[in-house]
CSV table of C-alpha atoms in Angstrom, one decimal:
chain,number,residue,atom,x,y,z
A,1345,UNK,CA,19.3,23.0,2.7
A,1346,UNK,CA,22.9,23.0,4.3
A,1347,UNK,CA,23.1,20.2,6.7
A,1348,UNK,CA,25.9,20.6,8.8
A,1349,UNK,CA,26.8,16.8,8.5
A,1350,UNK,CA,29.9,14.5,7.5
A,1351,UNK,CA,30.3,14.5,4.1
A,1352,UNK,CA,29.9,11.0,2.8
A,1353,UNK,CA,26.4,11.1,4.7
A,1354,UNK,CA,25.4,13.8,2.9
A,1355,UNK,CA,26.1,12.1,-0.4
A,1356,UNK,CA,23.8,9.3,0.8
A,1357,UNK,CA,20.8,11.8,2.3
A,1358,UNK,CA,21.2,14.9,0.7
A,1359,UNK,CA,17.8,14.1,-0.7
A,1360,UNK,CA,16.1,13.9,2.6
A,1361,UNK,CA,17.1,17.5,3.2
A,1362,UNK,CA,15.1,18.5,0.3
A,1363,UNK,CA,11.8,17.3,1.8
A,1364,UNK,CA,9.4,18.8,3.2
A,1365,UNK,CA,9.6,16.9,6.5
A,1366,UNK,CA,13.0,17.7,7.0
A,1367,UNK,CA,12.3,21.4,6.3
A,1368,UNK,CA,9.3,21.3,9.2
A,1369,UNK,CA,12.0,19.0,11.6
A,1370,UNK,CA,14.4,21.8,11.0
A,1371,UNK,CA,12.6,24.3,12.0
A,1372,UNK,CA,10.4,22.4,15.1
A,1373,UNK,CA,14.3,21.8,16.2
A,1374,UNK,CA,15.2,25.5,15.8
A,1375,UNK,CA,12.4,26.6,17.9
A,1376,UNK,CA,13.0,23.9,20.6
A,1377,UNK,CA,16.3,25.1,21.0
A,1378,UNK,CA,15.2,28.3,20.8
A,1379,UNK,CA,12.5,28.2,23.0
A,1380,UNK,CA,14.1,25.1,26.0
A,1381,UNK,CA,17.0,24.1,27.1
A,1382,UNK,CA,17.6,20.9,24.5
A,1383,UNK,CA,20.1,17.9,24.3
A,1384,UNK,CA,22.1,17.1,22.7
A,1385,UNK,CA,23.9,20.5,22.1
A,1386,UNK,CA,23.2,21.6,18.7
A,1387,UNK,CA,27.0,21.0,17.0
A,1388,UNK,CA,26.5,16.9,18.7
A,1389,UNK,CA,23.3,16.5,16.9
A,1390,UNK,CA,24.7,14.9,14.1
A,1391,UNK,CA,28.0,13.6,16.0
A,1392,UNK,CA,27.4,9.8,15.4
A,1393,UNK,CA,27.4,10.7,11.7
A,1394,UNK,CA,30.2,13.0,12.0
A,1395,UNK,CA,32.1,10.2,13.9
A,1396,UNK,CA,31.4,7.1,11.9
A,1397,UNK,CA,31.4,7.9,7.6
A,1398,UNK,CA,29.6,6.0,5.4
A,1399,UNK,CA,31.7,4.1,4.1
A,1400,UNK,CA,33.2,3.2,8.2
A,1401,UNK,CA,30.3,1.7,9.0
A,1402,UNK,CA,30.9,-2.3,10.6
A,1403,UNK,CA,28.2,-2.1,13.0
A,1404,UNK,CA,24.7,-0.2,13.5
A,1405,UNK,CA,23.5,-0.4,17.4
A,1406,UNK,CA,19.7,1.5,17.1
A,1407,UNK,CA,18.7,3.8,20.1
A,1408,UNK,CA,15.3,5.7,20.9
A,1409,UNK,CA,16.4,8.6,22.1
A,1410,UNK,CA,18.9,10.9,23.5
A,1411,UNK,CA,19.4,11.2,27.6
A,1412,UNK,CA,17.4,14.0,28.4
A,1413,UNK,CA,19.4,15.0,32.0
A,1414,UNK,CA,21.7,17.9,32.0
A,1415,UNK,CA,25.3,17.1,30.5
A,1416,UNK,CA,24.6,13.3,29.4
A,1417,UNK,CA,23.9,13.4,25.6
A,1418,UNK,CA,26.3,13.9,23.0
A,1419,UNK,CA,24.9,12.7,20.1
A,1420,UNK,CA,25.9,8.8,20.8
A,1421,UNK,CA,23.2,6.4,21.7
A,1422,UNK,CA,23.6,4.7,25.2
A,1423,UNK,CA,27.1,7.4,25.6
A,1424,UNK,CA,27.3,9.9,28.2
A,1425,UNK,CA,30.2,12.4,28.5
A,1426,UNK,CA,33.3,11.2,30.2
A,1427,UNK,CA,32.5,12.3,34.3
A,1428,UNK,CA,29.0,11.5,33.7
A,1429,UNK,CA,27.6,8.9,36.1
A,1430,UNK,CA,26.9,5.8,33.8
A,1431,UNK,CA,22.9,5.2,33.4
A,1432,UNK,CA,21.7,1.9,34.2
A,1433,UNK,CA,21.2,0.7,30.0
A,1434,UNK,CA,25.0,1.4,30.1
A,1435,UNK,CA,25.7,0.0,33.6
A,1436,UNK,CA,24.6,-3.6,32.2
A,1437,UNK,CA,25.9,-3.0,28.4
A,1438,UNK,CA,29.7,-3.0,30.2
A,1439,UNK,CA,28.3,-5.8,32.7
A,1440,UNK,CA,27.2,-7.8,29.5
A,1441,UNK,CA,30.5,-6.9,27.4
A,1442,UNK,CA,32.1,-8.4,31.0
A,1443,UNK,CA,30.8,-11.4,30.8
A,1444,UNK,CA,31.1,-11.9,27.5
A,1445,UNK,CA,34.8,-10.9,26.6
A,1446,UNK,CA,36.3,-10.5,30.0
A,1447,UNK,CA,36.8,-7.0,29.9
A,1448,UNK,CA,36.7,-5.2,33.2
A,1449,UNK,CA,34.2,-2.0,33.2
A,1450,UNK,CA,35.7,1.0,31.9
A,1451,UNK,CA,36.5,4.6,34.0
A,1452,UNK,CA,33.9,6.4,31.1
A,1453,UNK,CA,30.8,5.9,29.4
A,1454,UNK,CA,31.6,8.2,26.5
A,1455,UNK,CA,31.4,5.8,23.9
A,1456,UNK,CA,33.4,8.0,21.1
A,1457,UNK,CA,36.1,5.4,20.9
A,1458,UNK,CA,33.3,2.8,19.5
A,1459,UNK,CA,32.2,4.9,17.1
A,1460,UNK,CA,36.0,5.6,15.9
A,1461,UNK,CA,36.2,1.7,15.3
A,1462,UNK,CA,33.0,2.1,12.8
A,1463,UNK,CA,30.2,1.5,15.7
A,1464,UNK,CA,27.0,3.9,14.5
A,1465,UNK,CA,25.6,4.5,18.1
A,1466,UNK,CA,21.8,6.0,16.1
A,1467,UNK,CA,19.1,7.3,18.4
A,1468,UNK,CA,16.2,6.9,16.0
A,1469,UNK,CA,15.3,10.7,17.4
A,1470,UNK,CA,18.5,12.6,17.3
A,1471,UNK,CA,17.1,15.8,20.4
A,1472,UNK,CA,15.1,15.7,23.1
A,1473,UNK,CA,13.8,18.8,25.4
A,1474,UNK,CA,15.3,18.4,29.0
A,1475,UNK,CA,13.9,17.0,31.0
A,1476,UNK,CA,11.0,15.9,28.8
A,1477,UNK,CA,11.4,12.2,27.3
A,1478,UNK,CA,10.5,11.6,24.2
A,1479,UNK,CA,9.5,15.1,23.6
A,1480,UNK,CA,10.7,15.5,19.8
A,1481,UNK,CA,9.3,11.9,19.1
A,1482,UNK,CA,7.4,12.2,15.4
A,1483,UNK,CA,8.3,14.9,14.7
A,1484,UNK,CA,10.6,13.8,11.6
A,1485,UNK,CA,13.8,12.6,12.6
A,1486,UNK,CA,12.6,8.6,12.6
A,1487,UNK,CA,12.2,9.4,8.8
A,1488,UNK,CA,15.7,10.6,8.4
A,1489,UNK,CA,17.0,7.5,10.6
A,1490,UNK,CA,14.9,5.3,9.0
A,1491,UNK,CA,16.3,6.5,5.6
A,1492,UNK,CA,20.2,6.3,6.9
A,1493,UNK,CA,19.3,2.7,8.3
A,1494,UNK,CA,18.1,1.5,4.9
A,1495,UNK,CA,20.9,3.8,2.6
A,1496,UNK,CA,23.3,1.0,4.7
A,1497,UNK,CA,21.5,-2.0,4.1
A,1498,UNK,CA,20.9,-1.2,0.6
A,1499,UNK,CA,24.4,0.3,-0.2
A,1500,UNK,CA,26.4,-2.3,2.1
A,1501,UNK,CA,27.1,-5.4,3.1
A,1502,UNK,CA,28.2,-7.5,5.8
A,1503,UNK,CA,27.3,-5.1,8.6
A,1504,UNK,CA,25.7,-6.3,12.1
A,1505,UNK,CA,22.9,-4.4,13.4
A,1506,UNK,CA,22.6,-4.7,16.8
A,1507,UNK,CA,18.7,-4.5,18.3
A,1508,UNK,CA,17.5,-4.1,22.0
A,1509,UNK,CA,14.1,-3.9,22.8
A,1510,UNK,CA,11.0,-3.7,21.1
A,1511,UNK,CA,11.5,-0.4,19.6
A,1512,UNK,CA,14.9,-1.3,18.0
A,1513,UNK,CA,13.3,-4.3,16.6
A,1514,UNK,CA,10.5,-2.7,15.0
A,1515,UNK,CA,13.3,-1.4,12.3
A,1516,UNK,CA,14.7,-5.1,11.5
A,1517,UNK,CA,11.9,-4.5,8.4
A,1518,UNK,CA,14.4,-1.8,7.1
A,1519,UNK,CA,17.4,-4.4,6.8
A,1520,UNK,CA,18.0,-6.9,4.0
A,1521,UNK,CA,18.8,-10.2,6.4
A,1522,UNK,CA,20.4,-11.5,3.2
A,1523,UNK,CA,23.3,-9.7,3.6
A,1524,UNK,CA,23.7,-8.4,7.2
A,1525,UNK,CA,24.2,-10.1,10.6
A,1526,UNK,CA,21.0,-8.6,13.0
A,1527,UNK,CA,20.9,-9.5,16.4
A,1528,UNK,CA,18.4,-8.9,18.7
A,1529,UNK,CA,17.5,-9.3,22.7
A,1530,UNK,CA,15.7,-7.6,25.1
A,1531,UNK,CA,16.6,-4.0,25.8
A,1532,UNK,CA,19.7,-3.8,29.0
A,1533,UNK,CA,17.1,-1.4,30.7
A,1534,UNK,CA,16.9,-2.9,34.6
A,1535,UNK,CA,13.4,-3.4,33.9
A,1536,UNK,CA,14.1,-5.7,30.6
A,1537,UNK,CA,17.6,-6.7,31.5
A,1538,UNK,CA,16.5,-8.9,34.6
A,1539,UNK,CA,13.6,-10.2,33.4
A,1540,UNK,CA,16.0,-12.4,31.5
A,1541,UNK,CA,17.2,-12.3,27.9
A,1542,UNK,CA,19.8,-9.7,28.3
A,1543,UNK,CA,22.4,-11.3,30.2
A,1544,UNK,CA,24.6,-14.1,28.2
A,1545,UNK,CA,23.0,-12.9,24.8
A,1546,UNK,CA,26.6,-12.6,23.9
A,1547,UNK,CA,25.9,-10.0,21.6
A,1548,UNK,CA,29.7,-8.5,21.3
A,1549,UNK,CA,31.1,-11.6,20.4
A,1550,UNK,CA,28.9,-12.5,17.8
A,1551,UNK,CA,29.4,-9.2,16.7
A,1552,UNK,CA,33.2,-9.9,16.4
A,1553,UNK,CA,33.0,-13.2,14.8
A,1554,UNK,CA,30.9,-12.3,12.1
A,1555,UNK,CA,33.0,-8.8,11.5
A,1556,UNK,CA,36.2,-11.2,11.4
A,1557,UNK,CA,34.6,-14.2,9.4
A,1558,UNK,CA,34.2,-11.3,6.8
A,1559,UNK,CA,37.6,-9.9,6.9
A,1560,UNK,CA,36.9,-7.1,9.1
A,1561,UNK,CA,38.4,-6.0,12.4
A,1562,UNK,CA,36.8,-6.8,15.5
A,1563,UNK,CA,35.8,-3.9,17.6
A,1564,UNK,CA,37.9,-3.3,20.7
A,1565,UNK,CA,34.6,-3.1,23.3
């Protein structure tokens, strides 16, 4: 099957494409599309990929799934197109990256210029019907994530994977800890964030120290 994805990605998963999963995902996703109005739009589906090769990769920050209101997703998780009023996960991600770095909130929440710096922003389900969250749940794509998480661990070293909430941290068993920096907190949801354990988890810093302690560049939050 022809996956319109980046290149070195499809070196690395060209065999899920072959399975049968992905062959029923493919064509669930065609009929959603089809059928519904769907986000993201179909040439963003694989934009986190398409912005962030292989071989880029410094840090992997895990996602459930795509913003399902008119003109949000864009293939990014947490992102939303520049105009876009910033959701409240991403409200306290920049309040977070403000107390931790200094760094005044930005004017967007379009997160592209992360991902150019080699931040994977990976909802572990990569559509959603509008409207309708966590309407293409198990339906396939957490097996293709799944198998792009693990392809890094296996094939890379020194990354940080970055984990909020419980569903983020059910993948940790898909990294080698021996190699990779994970961090983990509570999810910057309102509901999580101020129950505590969000706040001051200092998460972007870390991230940098550890990227820099490797001879990496830090990421310019």
């Amino acid at each position: 099957m022809d996956v319109k994805i980046e290149e070195s990605w499809k070196k690395h998963l060209g065999n899920e494409f072959e399975k049968q999963y992905f062959v029923d995902l493919t064509n669930f996703v065609k009929s959603e599309y089809t059928q519904f109005q769907c986000f993201p739009p179909g040439k963003y589906i694989f934009n986190a990929f398409n912005l962030c090769p292989f071989d880029d990769v410094k840090v992997v920050i895990i996602g459930q799934d795509p913003y399902h209101e008119i003109g949000q997703a864009h293939g990014l998780s947490f992102s939303v197109n520049d105009g876009v009023q910033f959701p409240p996960s991403l409200i306290n991600i920049f309040k977070e990256i403000e107390m931790d770095l200094g760094k005044p909130m930005p004017n967007s929440g379009n997160l592209t210029r992360w991902a150019q710096q080699g931040v994977l922003l990976l909802n572990a389900t990569l559509t959603v019907r509008a409207h309708a969250a966590g309407s293409h749940q198990r339906k396939g794509w957490e097996t293709f994530t799944d198998a792009a998480i693990k392809a890094l661990s296996d094939e890379r070293e020194n990354l940080v994977f970055i984990l909020w909430g419980g569903y983020a941290r059910s993948k940790k068993s898909l990294i080698d800890m021996s190699k990779h920096l994970v961090l983990e907190s509570v999810h910057p949801s309102p509901l999580s964030a101020n129950r505590g354990g969000w706040f001051g988890n200092h998460h972007f810093s870390r991230c940098n120290a550890y990227l820099e302690e490797h001879g990496k560049k830090a990421i310019d939050w």
